[in-house]
Amino acid sequence: APVAAEPTLASPETAPSLTPCQKTAAAIKAFYHHLAGQEYIKAYELHEPVGDHINKIIIKLLNNPPVVAATSNDFFSLLKNTAHFYRVLGPKDLSFIKDIINYENDDIEALMATFYQASQINNCRANINLQLPLGKLYEYASFFSSTLGGQSYLFRRDSKLRILTRYYCVLIVERAAEQKKNKYDIDIKSFAKSVIKDMQETNTLDNTEQYISTLRDIQAKPPN
Protein backbone atom coordinates (compact mmCIF):
# COMPACT_ATOMS: atom_id res chain seq x y z
CA ALA A 1 0.00 0.00 0.00
CA PRO A 2 1.24 3.51 -0.71
CA VAL A 3 2.46 5.39 2.33
CA ALA A 4 0.85 8.69 1.38
CA ALA A 5 -2.30 9.76 -0.35
CA GLU A 6 -1.84 10.80 -3.96
CA PRO A 7 -1.76 14.61 -4.02
CA THR A 8 -4.86 16.18 -5.55
CA LEU A 9 -3.73 19.79 -5.26
CA ALA A 10 -4.20 21.68 -8.51
CA SER A 11 -0.91 21.80 -10.39
CA PRO A 12 0.35 22.40 -13.92
CA GLU A 13 -0.07 19.58 -16.42
CA THR A 14 2.80 17.16 -15.96
CA ALA A 15 4.00 14.90 -18.75
CA PRO A 16 4.29 11.17 -17.96
CA SER A 17 8.03 11.44 -18.64
CA LEU A 18 8.58 13.65 -15.60
CA THR A 19 10.33 12.01 -12.67
CA PRO A 20 8.59 11.68 -9.26
CA CYS A 21 10.89 14.45 -8.06
CA GLN A 22 9.83 16.77 -10.87
CA LYS A 23 6.14 16.02 -10.38
CA THR A 24 6.37 16.66 -6.64
CA ALA A 25 8.36 19.84 -7.22
CA ALA A 26 5.75 21.02 -9.75
CA ALA A 27 2.97 20.55 -7.17
CA ILE A 28 4.94 22.48 -4.53
CA LYS A 29 5.69 25.29 -6.99
CA ALA A 30 1.99 25.45 -7.91
CA PHE A 31 1.14 25.76 -4.23
CA TYR A 32 3.65 28.57 -3.73
CA HIS A 33 2.27 30.33 -6.82
CA HIS A 34 -1.24 30.00 -5.43
CA LEU A 35 -0.18 31.47 -2.09
CA ALA A 36 1.49 34.44 -3.79
CA GLY A 37 -1.88 35.56 -5.13
CA GLN A 38 -3.75 35.38 -1.81
CA GLU A 39 -4.61 38.63 -0.04
CA TYR A 40 -3.85 37.21 3.40
CA ILE A 41 -0.33 36.43 2.22
CA LYS A 42 0.15 39.83 0.57
CA ALA A 43 -0.69 41.45 3.91
CA TYR A 44 2.60 40.13 5.32
CA GLU A 45 4.66 42.19 2.82
CA LEU A 46 7.36 39.53 2.63
CA HIS A 47 9.65 41.31 0.13
CA GLU A 48 10.74 37.90 -1.19
CA PRO A 49 9.06 35.00 -3.01
CA VAL A 50 6.65 33.05 -0.82
CA GLY A 51 8.47 29.80 -1.49
CA ASP A 52 11.78 31.28 -0.37
CA HIS A 53 10.19 32.49 2.85
CA ILE A 54 8.58 29.12 3.59
CA ASN A 55 11.87 27.34 2.89
CA LYS A 56 13.62 29.63 5.39
CA ILE A 57 10.99 28.78 8.01
CA ILE A 58 11.48 25.06 7.36
CA ILE A 59 15.26 25.39 7.68
CA LYS A 60 14.89 27.36 10.91
CA LEU A 61 12.60 24.70 12.40
CA LEU A 62 14.76 21.77 11.32
CA ASN A 63 17.92 23.40 12.68
CA ASN A 64 16.25 24.15 16.03
CA PRO A 65 14.50 20.93 17.09
CA PRO A 66 12.49 20.61 20.30
CA VAL A 67 13.73 18.66 23.32
CA VAL A 68 13.11 14.93 23.00
CA ALA A 69 14.81 12.95 25.77
CA ALA A 70 14.17 11.26 29.09
CA THR A 71 13.93 14.68 30.72
CA SER A 72 11.63 16.21 28.10
CA ASN A 73 8.56 15.79 30.30
CA ASP A 74 9.93 17.58 33.35
CA PHE A 75 8.26 20.90 34.17
CA PHE A 76 10.92 23.17 32.63
CA SER A 77 11.19 21.17 29.42
CA LEU A 78 7.41 20.94 29.19
CA LEU A 79 7.09 24.72 29.31
CA LYS A 80 9.92 25.10 26.81
CA ASN A 81 8.43 22.57 24.39
CA THR A 82 4.93 24.00 24.66
CA ALA A 83 6.28 27.33 23.43
CA HIS A 84 8.71 25.76 20.96
CA PHE A 85 7.27 27.14 17.74
CA TYR A 86 6.86 30.62 19.18
CA ARG A 87 10.46 30.65 20.42
CA VAL A 88 11.92 29.43 17.13
CA LEU A 89 9.76 31.35 14.66
CA GLY A 90 8.64 34.45 16.52
CA PRO A 91 5.12 35.91 16.38
CA LYS A 92 5.08 37.05 12.72
CA ASP A 93 6.19 33.78 11.11
CA LEU A 94 4.08 31.74 13.51
CA SER A 95 1.04 33.81 12.49
CA PHE A 96 2.06 33.36 8.85
CA ILE A 97 2.08 29.57 9.14
CA LYS A 98 -1.18 29.49 11.12
CA ASP A 99 -2.87 31.58 8.43
CA ILE A 100 -1.73 29.18 5.72
CA ILE A 101 -3.05 26.22 7.72
CA ASN A 102 -6.38 27.95 8.32
CA TYR A 103 -6.96 29.39 4.85
CA GLU A 104 -5.72 26.32 2.96
CA ASN A 105 -7.44 23.80 5.21
CA ASP A 106 -9.49 22.31 2.38
CA ASP A 107 -6.27 21.20 0.65
CA ILE A 108 -4.33 20.18 3.75
CA GLU A 109 -4.43 16.44 2.97
CA ALA A 110 -2.96 16.92 -0.51
CA LEU A 111 -0.41 19.43 0.76
CA MET A 112 0.89 17.19 3.52
CA ALA A 113 1.07 14.24 1.12
CA THR A 114 3.06 16.31 -1.36
CA PHE A 115 5.58 17.59 1.18
CA TYR A 116 5.94 14.11 2.67
CA GLN A 117 6.63 12.69 -0.78
CA ALA A 118 9.30 15.35 -1.24
CA SER A 119 10.97 14.08 1.94
CA GLN A 120 11.08 10.54 0.53
CA ILE A 121 12.91 11.45 -2.67
CA ASN A 122 16.66 11.70 -2.19
CA ASN A 123 18.23 14.91 -3.47
CA CYS A 124 14.91 16.17 -4.86
CA ARG A 125 15.45 19.88 -5.19
CA ALA A 126 14.24 20.62 -8.73
CA ASN A 127 14.66 24.36 -8.26
CA ILE A 128 12.59 24.53 -5.08
CA ASN A 129 15.58 24.33 -2.73
CA LEU A 130 13.66 22.16 -0.28
CA GLN A 131 15.50 19.67 1.89
CA LEU A 132 13.71 17.48 4.44
CA PRO A 133 16.31 15.10 5.91
CA LEU A 134 14.90 12.09 7.74
CA GLY A 135 17.04 12.59 10.85
CA LYS A 136 15.65 16.06 11.48
CA LEU A 137 12.09 15.07 10.64
CA TYR A 138 12.46 12.22 13.13
CA GLU A 139 13.11 14.73 15.93
CA TYR A 140 9.77 16.41 15.27
CA ALA A 141 7.94 13.10 14.80
CA SER A 142 9.30 12.03 18.19
CA PHE A 143 8.33 15.37 19.71
CA PHE A 144 4.70 15.02 18.60
CA SER A 145 4.45 11.34 19.50
CA SER A 146 6.31 10.99 22.79
CA THR A 147 6.45 14.32 24.67
CA LEU A 148 3.74 16.06 26.64
CA GLY A 149 4.66 19.35 24.97
CA GLY A 150 4.24 17.94 21.47
CA GLN A 151 1.00 16.14 22.27
CA SER A 152 -0.36 19.22 24.00
CA TYR A 153 0.39 21.26 20.88
CA LEU A 154 -1.47 18.82 18.62
CA PHE A 155 -4.53 18.65 20.83
CA ARG A 156 -4.92 22.40 20.46
CA ARG A 157 -5.27 21.94 16.69
CA ASP A 158 -8.34 20.81 14.74
CA SER A 159 -8.84 17.07 14.36
CA LYS A 160 -7.88 16.93 10.67
CA LEU A 161 -4.47 18.52 11.16
CA ARG A 162 -3.84 16.62 14.40
CA ILE A 163 -4.60 13.19 12.93
CA LEU A 164 -2.69 13.82 9.69
CA THR A 165 0.33 15.03 11.64
CA ARG A 166 0.28 11.91 13.81
CA TYR A 167 -0.13 9.71 10.72
CA TYR A 168 2.95 11.14 9.02
CA CYS A 169 4.84 10.94 12.30
CA VAL A 170 4.24 7.18 12.27
CA LEU A 171 5.60 6.96 8.73
CA ILE A 172 8.68 9.00 9.62
CA VAL A 173 9.43 6.94 12.74
CA GLU A 174 8.95 3.74 10.74
CA ARG A 175 11.44 4.93 8.12
CA ALA A 176 13.92 5.80 10.87
CA ALA A 177 13.45 2.39 12.49
CA GLU A 178 14.12 0.66 9.16
CA GLN A 179 17.48 2.45 9.13
CA LYS A 180 18.15 1.51 12.79
CA LYS A 181 17.78 5.17 13.76
CA ASN A 182 14.79 5.04 16.10
CA LYS A 183 17.03 6.32 18.87
CA TYR A 184 14.17 7.18 21.24
CA ASP A 185 12.78 3.64 20.93
CA ILE A 186 9.29 4.79 20.03
CA ASP A 187 6.83 1.88 20.01
CA ILE A 188 5.72 2.12 16.39
CA LYS A 189 3.02 -0.54 16.59
CA SER A 190 1.31 1.06 19.60
CA PHE A 191 1.65 4.48 17.96
CA ALA A 192 0.06 3.17 14.74
CA LYS A 193 -2.76 1.54 16.72
CA SER A 194 -3.50 4.85 18.45
CA VAL A 195 -3.65 6.72 15.13
CA ILE A 196 -5.94 4.08 13.61
CA LYS A 197 -8.31 4.55 16.55
CA ASP A 198 -8.32 8.32 16.00
CA MET A 199 -9.06 7.86 12.30
CA GLN A 200 -11.91 5.46 12.93
CA GLU A 201 -13.54 8.02 15.21
CA THR A 202 -13.56 10.89 12.71
CA ASN A 203 -14.94 11.50 9.22
CA THR A 204 -12.86 14.58 8.42
CA LEU A 205 -10.36 12.85 6.10
CA ASP A 206 -10.85 11.90 2.45
CA ASN A 207 -8.39 9.00 2.40
CA THR A 208 -9.04 7.33 5.74
CA GLU A 209 -9.19 3.78 4.35
CA GLN A 210 -5.86 4.18 2.58
CA TYR A 211 -4.21 5.63 5.70
CA ILE A 212 -5.53 2.80 7.89
CA SER A 213 -4.37 0.19 5.37
CA THR A 214 -0.87 1.66 5.45
CA LEU A 215 -0.83 1.75 9.25
CA ARG A 216 -1.98 -1.87 9.47
CA ASP A 217 0.80 -2.88 7.12
CA ILE A 218 3.24 -1.20 9.50
CA GLN A 219 1.70 -3.05 12.44
CA ALA A 220 2.11 -6.37 10.61
CA LYS A 221 5.82 -5.91 9.94
CA PRO A 222 8.27 -7.90 12.04
CA PRO A 223 10.32 -5.85 14.51
CA ASN A 224 13.27 -3.99 12.98
PDB file of C-alpha atoms in Angstrom:
ATOM      1  CA  ALA A   1       0.000   0.000   0.000  1.00  0.00           C
ATOM      2  CA  PRO A   2       1.237   3.508  -0.706  1.00  0.00           C
ATOM      3  CA  VAL A   3       2.462   5.388   2.332  1.00  0.00           C
ATOM      4  CA  ALA A   4       0.849   8.687   1.384  1.00  0.00           C
ATOM      5  CA  ALA A   5      -2.298   9.764  -0.353  1.00  0.00           C
ATOM      6  CA  GLU A   6      -1.842  10.795  -3.961  1.00  0.00           C
ATOM      7  CA  PRO A   7      -1.764  14.614  -4.025  1.00  0.00           C
ATOM      8  CA  THR A   8      -4.857  16.182  -5.552  1.00  0.00           C
ATOM      9  CA  LEU A   9      -3.728  19.790  -5.261  1.00  0.00           C
ATOM     10  CA  ALA A  10      -4.198  21.679  -8.506  1.00  0.00           C
ATOM     11  CA  SER A  11      -0.910  21.797 -10.385  1.00  0.00           C
ATOM     12  CA  PRO A  12       0.347  22.404 -13.919  1.00  0.00           C
ATOM     13  CA  GLU A  13      -0.066  19.582 -16.416  1.00  0.00           C
ATOM     14  CA  THR A  14       2.802  17.163 -15.958  1.00  0.00           C
ATOM     15  CA  ALA A  15       3.998  14.900 -18.749  1.00  0.00           C
ATOM     16  CA  PRO A  16       4.290  11.168 -17.964  1.00  0.00           C
ATOM     17  CA  SER A  17       8.030  11.445 -18.643  1.00  0.00           C
ATOM     18  CA  LEU A  18       8.579  13.651 -15.598  1.00  0.00           C
ATOM     19  CA  THR A  19      10.334  12.011 -12.670  1.00  0.00           C
ATOM     20  CA  PRO A  20       8.594  11.681  -9.264  1.00  0.00           C
ATOM     21  CA  CYS A  21      10.893  14.450  -8.060  1.00  0.00           C
ATOM     22  CA  GLN A  22       9.834  16.766 -10.872  1.00  0.00           C
ATOM     23  CA  LYS A  23       6.139  16.023 -10.377  1.00  0.00           C
ATOM     24  CA  THR A  24       6.369  16.658  -6.637  1.00  0.00           C
ATOM     25  CA  ALA A  25       8.355  19.844  -7.219  1.00  0.00           C
ATOM     26  CA  ALA A  26       5.750  21.023  -9.746  1.00  0.00           C
ATOM     27  CA  ALA A  27       2.972  20.546  -7.167  1.00  0.00           C
ATOM     28  CA  ILE A  28       4.936  22.484  -4.535  1.00  0.00           C
ATOM     29  CA  LYS A  29       5.692  25.290  -6.993  1.00  0.00           C
ATOM     30  CA  ALA A  30       1.994  25.450  -7.909  1.00  0.00           C
ATOM     31  CA  PHE A  31       1.137  25.764  -4.233  1.00  0.00           C
ATOM     32  CA  TYR A  32       3.652  28.573  -3.735  1.00  0.00           C
ATOM     33  CA  HIS A  33       2.272  30.325  -6.818  1.00  0.00           C
ATOM     34  CA  HIS A  34      -1.245  29.998  -5.430  1.00  0.00           C
ATOM     35  CA  LEU A  35      -0.178  31.471  -2.093  1.00  0.00           C
ATOM     36  CA  ALA A  36       1.487  34.442  -3.785  1.00  0.00           C
ATOM     37  CA  GLY A  37      -1.883  35.557  -5.125  1.00  0.00           C
ATOM     38  CA  GLN A  38      -3.748  35.382  -1.813  1.00  0.00           C
ATOM     39  CA  GLU A  39      -4.607  38.625  -0.036  1.00  0.00           C
ATOM     40  CA  TYR A  40      -3.850  37.214   3.401  1.00  0.00           C
ATOM     41  CA  ILE A  41      -0.326  36.426   2.217  1.00  0.00           C
ATOM     42  CA  LYS A  42       0.148  39.829   0.565  1.00  0.00           C
ATOM     43  CA  ALA A  43      -0.695  41.450   3.914  1.00  0.00           C
ATOM     44  CA  TYR A  44       2.597  40.132   5.324  1.00  0.00           C
ATOM     45  CA  GLU A  45       4.656  42.191   2.824  1.00  0.00           C
ATOM     46  CA  LEU A  46       7.357  39.529   2.634  1.00  0.00           C
ATOM     47  CA  HIS A  47       9.649  41.313   0.128  1.00  0.00           C
ATOM     48  CA  GLU A  48      10.739  37.904  -1.192  1.00  0.00           C
ATOM     49  CA  PRO A  49       9.063  34.998  -3.011  1.00  0.00           C
ATOM     50  CA  VAL A  50       6.646  33.051  -0.820  1.00  0.00           C
ATOM     51  CA  GLY A  51       8.471  29.797  -1.489  1.00  0.00           C
ATOM     52  CA  ASP A  52      11.783  31.278  -0.367  1.00  0.00           C
ATOM     53  CA  HIS A  53      10.189  32.490   2.848  1.00  0.00           C
ATOM     54  CA  ILE A  54       8.582  29.124   3.590  1.00  0.00           C
ATOM     55  CA  ASN A  55      11.870  27.335   2.894  1.00  0.00           C
ATOM     56  CA  LYS A  56      13.622  29.632   5.388  1.00  0.00           C
ATOM     57  CA  ILE A  57      10.992  28.784   8.006  1.00  0.00           C
ATOM     58  CA  ILE A  58      11.477  25.059   7.358  1.00  0.00           C
ATOM     59  CA  ILE A  59      15.258  25.391   7.683  1.00  0.00           C
ATOM     60  CA  LYS A  60      14.888  27.365  10.913  1.00  0.00           C
ATOM     61  CA  LEU A  61      12.604  24.702  12.404  1.00  0.00           C
ATOM     62  CA  LEU A  62      14.763  21.767  11.321  1.00  0.00           C
ATOM     63  CA  ASN A  63      17.918  23.404  12.677  1.00  0.00           C
ATOM     64  CA  ASN A  64      16.251  24.147  16.034  1.00  0.00           C
ATOM     65  CA  PRO A  65      14.504  20.929  17.087  1.00  0.00           C
ATOM     66  CA  PRO A  66      12.493  20.606  20.304  1.00  0.00           C
ATOM     67  CA  VAL A  67      13.734  18.664  23.320  1.00  0.00           C
ATOM     68  CA  VAL A  68      13.106  14.925  23.003  1.00  0.00           C
ATOM     69  CA  ALA A  69      14.805  12.954  25.773  1.00  0.00           C
ATOM     70  CA  ALA A  70      14.174  11.262  29.086  1.00  0.00           C
ATOM     71  CA  THR A  71      13.928  14.679  30.723  1.00  0.00           C
ATOM     72  CA  SER A  72      11.628  16.208  28.101  1.00  0.00           C
ATOM     73  CA  ASN A  73       8.560  15.787  30.298  1.00  0.00           C
ATOM     74  CA  ASP A  74       9.930  17.584  33.345  1.00  0.00           C
ATOM     75  CA  PHE A  75       8.261  20.895  34.168  1.00  0.00           C
ATOM     76  CA  PHE A  76      10.917  23.168  32.633  1.00  0.00           C
ATOM     77  CA  SER A  77      11.192  21.172  29.417  1.00  0.00           C
ATOM     78  CA  LEU A  78       7.407  20.940  29.190  1.00  0.00           C
ATOM     79  CA  LEU A  79       7.095  24.722  29.309  1.00  0.00           C
ATOM     80  CA  LYS A  80       9.922  25.097  26.812  1.00  0.00           C
ATOM     81  CA  ASN A  81       8.435  22.571  24.388  1.00  0.00           C
ATOM     82  CA  THR A  82       4.926  23.997  24.662  1.00  0.00           C
ATOM     83  CA  ALA A  83       6.281  27.331  23.430  1.00  0.00           C
ATOM     84  CA  HIS A  84       8.715  25.760  20.961  1.00  0.00           C
ATOM     85  CA  PHE A  85       7.274  27.140  17.742  1.00  0.00           C
ATOM     86  CA  TYR A  86       6.855  30.625  19.178  1.00  0.00           C
ATOM     87  CA  ARG A  87      10.458  30.649  20.420  1.00  0.00           C
ATOM     88  CA  VAL A  88      11.917  29.426  17.130  1.00  0.00           C
ATOM     89  CA  LEU A  89       9.760  31.350  14.662  1.00  0.00           C
ATOM     90  CA  GLY A  90       8.636  34.450  16.518  1.00  0.00           C
ATOM     91  CA  PRO A  91       5.117  35.912  16.384  1.00  0.00           C
ATOM     92  CA  LYS A  92       5.080  37.047  12.724  1.00  0.00           C
ATOM     93  CA  ASP A  93       6.194  33.782  11.109  1.00  0.00           C
ATOM     94  CA  LEU A  94       4.078  31.744  13.511  1.00  0.00           C
ATOM     95  CA  SER A  95       1.043  33.810  12.492  1.00  0.00           C
ATOM     96  CA  PHE A  96       2.057  33.362   8.845  1.00  0.00           C
ATOM     97  CA  ILE A  97       2.078  29.566   9.144  1.00  0.00           C
ATOM     98  CA  LYS A  98      -1.175  29.493  11.120  1.00  0.00           C
ATOM     99  CA  ASP A  99      -2.869  31.583   8.430  1.00  0.00           C
ATOM    100  CA  ILE A 100      -1.734  29.179   5.715  1.00  0.00           C
ATOM    101  CA  ILE A 101      -3.050  26.221   7.715  1.00  0.00           C
ATOM    102  CA  ASN A 102      -6.377  27.947   8.318  1.00  0.00           C
ATOM    103  CA  TYR A 103      -6.964  29.395   4.847  1.00  0.00           C
ATOM    104  CA  GLU A 104      -5.723  26.324   2.960  1.00  0.00           C
ATOM    105  CA  ASN A 105      -7.443  23.799   5.213  1.00  0.00           C
ATOM    106  CA  ASP A 106      -9.489  22.309   2.375  1.00  0.00           C
ATOM    107  CA  ASP A 107      -6.270  21.197   0.651  1.00  0.00           C
ATOM    108  CA  ILE A 108      -4.328  20.179   3.754  1.00  0.00           C
ATOM    109  CA  GLU A 109      -4.427  16.444   2.965  1.00  0.00           C
ATOM    110  CA  ALA A 110      -2.960  16.917  -0.511  1.00  0.00           C
ATOM    111  CA  LEU A 111      -0.410  19.428   0.756  1.00  0.00           C
ATOM    112  CA  MET A 112       0.885  17.187   3.522  1.00  0.00           C
ATOM    113  CA  ALA A 113       1.069  14.236   1.121  1.00  0.00           C
ATOM    114  CA  THR A 114       3.059  16.312  -1.361  1.00  0.00           C
ATOM    115  CA  PHE A 115       5.577  17.587   1.181  1.00  0.00           C
ATOM    116  CA  TYR A 116       5.938  14.111   2.672  1.00  0.00           C
ATOM    117  CA  GLN A 117       6.628  12.691  -0.780  1.00  0.00           C
ATOM    118  CA  ALA A 118       9.305  15.354  -1.241  1.00  0.00           C
ATOM    119  CA  SER A 119      10.968  14.075   1.941  1.00  0.00           C
ATOM    120  CA  GLN A 120      11.080  10.539   0.525  1.00  0.00           C
ATOM    121  CA  ILE A 121      12.915  11.451  -2.668  1.00  0.00           C
ATOM    122  CA  ASN A 122      16.662  11.697  -2.189  1.00  0.00           C
ATOM    123  CA  ASN A 123      18.228  14.910  -3.471  1.00  0.00           C
ATOM    124  CA  CYS A 124      14.911  16.169  -4.862  1.00  0.00           C
ATOM    125  CA  ARG A 125      15.454  19.879  -5.189  1.00  0.00           C
ATOM    126  CA  ALA A 126      14.241  20.616  -8.735  1.00  0.00           C
ATOM    127  CA  ASN A 127      14.663  24.358  -8.260  1.00  0.00           C
ATOM    128  CA  ILE A 128      12.587  24.528  -5.083  1.00  0.00           C
ATOM    129  CA  ASN A 129      15.585  24.331  -2.729  1.00  0.00           C
ATOM    130  CA  LEU A 130      13.655  22.159  -0.285  1.00  0.00           C
ATOM    131  CA  GLN A 131      15.503  19.666   1.889  1.00  0.00           C
ATOM    132  CA  LEU A 132      13.710  17.484   4.441  1.00  0.00           C
ATOM    133  CA  PRO A 133      16.310  15.100   5.915  1.00  0.00           C
ATOM    134  CA  LEU A 134      14.898  12.091   7.741  1.00  0.00           C
ATOM    135  CA  GLY A 135      17.037  12.588  10.851  1.00  0.00           C
ATOM    136  CA  LYS A 136      15.651  16.061  11.483  1.00  0.00           C
ATOM    137  CA  LEU A 137      12.086  15.074  10.635  1.00  0.00           C
ATOM    138  CA  TYR A 138      12.456  12.220  13.128  1.00  0.00           C
ATOM    139  CA  GLU A 139      13.112  14.726  15.934  1.00  0.00           C
ATOM    140  CA  TYR A 140       9.766  16.411  15.271  1.00  0.00           C
ATOM    141  CA  ALA A 141       7.941  13.100  14.800  1.00  0.00           C
ATOM    142  CA  SER A 142       9.298  12.026  18.194  1.00  0.00           C
ATOM    143  CA  PHE A 143       8.333  15.369  19.715  1.00  0.00           C
ATOM    144  CA  PHE A 144       4.704  15.023  18.603  1.00  0.00           C
ATOM    145  CA  SER A 145       4.446  11.342  19.496  1.00  0.00           C
ATOM    146  CA  SER A 146       6.314  10.994  22.790  1.00  0.00           C
ATOM    147  CA  THR A 147       6.447  14.318  24.668  1.00  0.00           C
ATOM    148  CA  LEU A 148       3.741  16.060  26.635  1.00  0.00           C
ATOM    149  CA  GLY A 149       4.657  19.353  24.975  1.00  0.00           C
ATOM    150  CA  GLY A 150       4.235  17.938  21.475  1.00  0.00           C
ATOM    151  CA  GLN A 151       1.000  16.136  22.265  1.00  0.00           C
ATOM    152  CA  SER A 152      -0.357  19.219  23.996  1.00  0.00           C
ATOM    153  CA  TYR A 153       0.391  21.260  20.881  1.00  0.00           C
ATOM    154  CA  LEU A 154      -1.466  18.817  18.620  1.00  0.00           C
ATOM    155  CA  PHE A 155      -4.530  18.646  20.833  1.00  0.00           C
ATOM    156  CA  ARG A 156      -4.923  22.400  20.458  1.00  0.00           C
ATOM    157  CA  ARG A 157      -5.268  21.941  16.687  1.00  0.00           C
ATOM    158  CA  ASP A 158      -8.344  20.813  14.744  1.00  0.00           C
ATOM    159  CA  SER A 159      -8.841  17.070  14.362  1.00  0.00           C
ATOM    160  CA  LYS A 160      -7.884  16.926  10.673  1.00  0.00           C
ATOM    161  CA  LEU A 161      -4.468  18.520  11.156  1.00  0.00           C
ATOM    162  CA  ARG A 162      -3.837  16.618  14.396  1.00  0.00           C
ATOM    163  CA  ILE A 163      -4.595  13.194  12.930  1.00  0.00           C
ATOM    164  CA  LEU A 164      -2.691  13.819   9.688  1.00  0.00           C
ATOM    165  CA  THR A 165       0.332  15.027  11.644  1.00  0.00           C
ATOM    166  CA  ARG A 166       0.279  11.910  13.806  1.00  0.00           C
ATOM    167  CA  TYR A 167      -0.129   9.708  10.720  1.00  0.00           C
ATOM    168  CA  TYR A 168       2.949  11.139   9.020  1.00  0.00           C
ATOM    169  CA  CYS A 169       4.839  10.943  12.303  1.00  0.00           C
ATOM    170  CA  VAL A 170       4.239   7.180  12.271  1.00  0.00           C
ATOM    171  CA  LEU A 171       5.595   6.961   8.728  1.00  0.00           C
ATOM    172  CA  ILE A 172       8.676   8.995   9.622  1.00  0.00           C
ATOM    173  CA  VAL A 173       9.430   6.938  12.743  1.00  0.00           C
ATOM    174  CA  GLU A 174       8.949   3.739  10.738  1.00  0.00           C
ATOM    175  CA  ARG A 175      11.444   4.927   8.122  1.00  0.00           C
ATOM    176  CA  ALA A 176      13.919   5.802  10.873  1.00  0.00           C
ATOM    177  CA  ALA A 177      13.446   2.388  12.486  1.00  0.00           C
ATOM    178  CA  GLU A 178      14.120   0.660   9.165  1.00  0.00           C
ATOM    179  CA  GLN A 179      17.476   2.448   9.126  1.00  0.00           C
ATOM    180  CA  LYS A 180      18.150   1.511  12.788  1.00  0.00           C
ATOM    181  CA  LYS A 181      17.783   5.173  13.757  1.00  0.00           C
ATOM    182  CA  ASN A 182      14.788   5.041  16.104  1.00  0.00           C
ATOM    183  CA  LYS A 183      17.027   6.323  18.869  1.00  0.00           C
ATOM    184  CA  TYR A 184      14.165   7.184  21.239  1.00  0.00           C
ATOM    185  CA  ASP A 185      12.777   3.642  20.935  1.00  0.00           C
ATOM    186  CA  ILE A 186       9.291   4.791  20.034  1.00  0.00           C
ATOM    187  CA  ASP A 187       6.833   1.877  20.011  1.00  0.00           C
ATOM    188  CA  ILE A 188       5.719   2.120  16.392  1.00  0.00           C
ATOM    189  CA  LYS A 189       3.020  -0.538  16.592  1.00  0.00           C
ATOM    190  CA  SER A 190       1.310   1.064  19.597  1.00  0.00           C
ATOM    191  CA  PHE A 191       1.645   4.480  17.961  1.00  0.00           C
ATOM    192  CA  ALA A 192       0.061   3.174  14.736  1.00  0.00           C
ATOM    193  CA  LYS A 193      -2.759   1.535  16.722  1.00  0.00           C
ATOM    194  CA  SER A 194      -3.503   4.851  18.449  1.00  0.00           C
ATOM    195  CA  VAL A 195      -3.648   6.721  15.125  1.00  0.00           C
ATOM    196  CA  ILE A 196      -5.940   4.081  13.609  1.00  0.00           C
ATOM    197  CA  LYS A 197      -8.314   4.546  16.552  1.00  0.00           C
ATOM    198  CA  ASP A 198      -8.325   8.319  15.996  1.00  0.00           C
ATOM    199  CA  MET A 199      -9.058   7.864  12.301  1.00  0.00           C
ATOM    200  CA  GLN A 200     -11.910   5.463  12.933  1.00  0.00           C
ATOM    201  CA  GLU A 201     -13.537   8.023  15.212  1.00  0.00           C
ATOM    202  CA  THR A 202     -13.556  10.891  12.714  1.00  0.00           C
ATOM    203  CA  ASN A 203     -14.935  11.499   9.225  1.00  0.00           C
ATOM    204  CA  THR A 204     -12.864  14.576   8.418  1.00  0.00           C
ATOM    205  CA  LEU A 205     -10.357  12.847   6.096  1.00  0.00           C
ATOM    206  CA  ASP A 206     -10.846  11.901   2.448  1.00  0.00           C
ATOM    207  CA  ASN A 207      -8.386   8.997   2.399  1.00  0.00           C
ATOM    208  CA  THR A 208      -9.045   7.328   5.740  1.00  0.00           C
ATOM    209  CA  GLU A 209      -9.190   3.780   4.347  1.00  0.00           C
ATOM    210  CA  GLN A 210      -5.863   4.178   2.582  1.00  0.00           C
ATOM    211  CA  TYR A 211      -4.213   5.627   5.701  1.00  0.00           C
ATOM    212  CA  ILE A 212      -5.527   2.802   7.891  1.00  0.00           C
ATOM    213  CA  SER A 213      -4.375   0.187   5.370  1.00  0.00           C
ATOM    214  CA  THR A 214      -0.869   1.661   5.450  1.00  0.00           C
ATOM    215  CA  LEU A 215      -0.827   1.747   9.250  1.00  0.00           C
ATOM    216  CA  ARG A 216      -1.983  -1.868   9.474  1.00  0.00           C
ATOM    217  CA  ASP A 217       0.800  -2.882   7.117  1.00  0.00           C
ATOM    218  CA  ILE A 218       3.241  -1.201   9.503  1.00  0.00           C
ATOM    219  CA  GLN A 219       1.703  -3.046  12.436  1.00  0.00           C
ATOM    220  CA  ALA A 220       2.110  -6.369  10.605  1.00  0.00           C
ATOM    221  CA  LYS A 221       5.819  -5.912   9.936  1.00  0.00           C
ATOM    222  CA  PRO A 222       8.266  -7.895  12.035  1.00  0.00           C
ATOM    223  CA  PRO A 223      10.324  -5.851  14.507  1.00  0.00           C
ATOM    224  CA  ASN A 224      13.268  -3.994  12.983  1.00  0.00           C
TER     225      ASN A 224
END
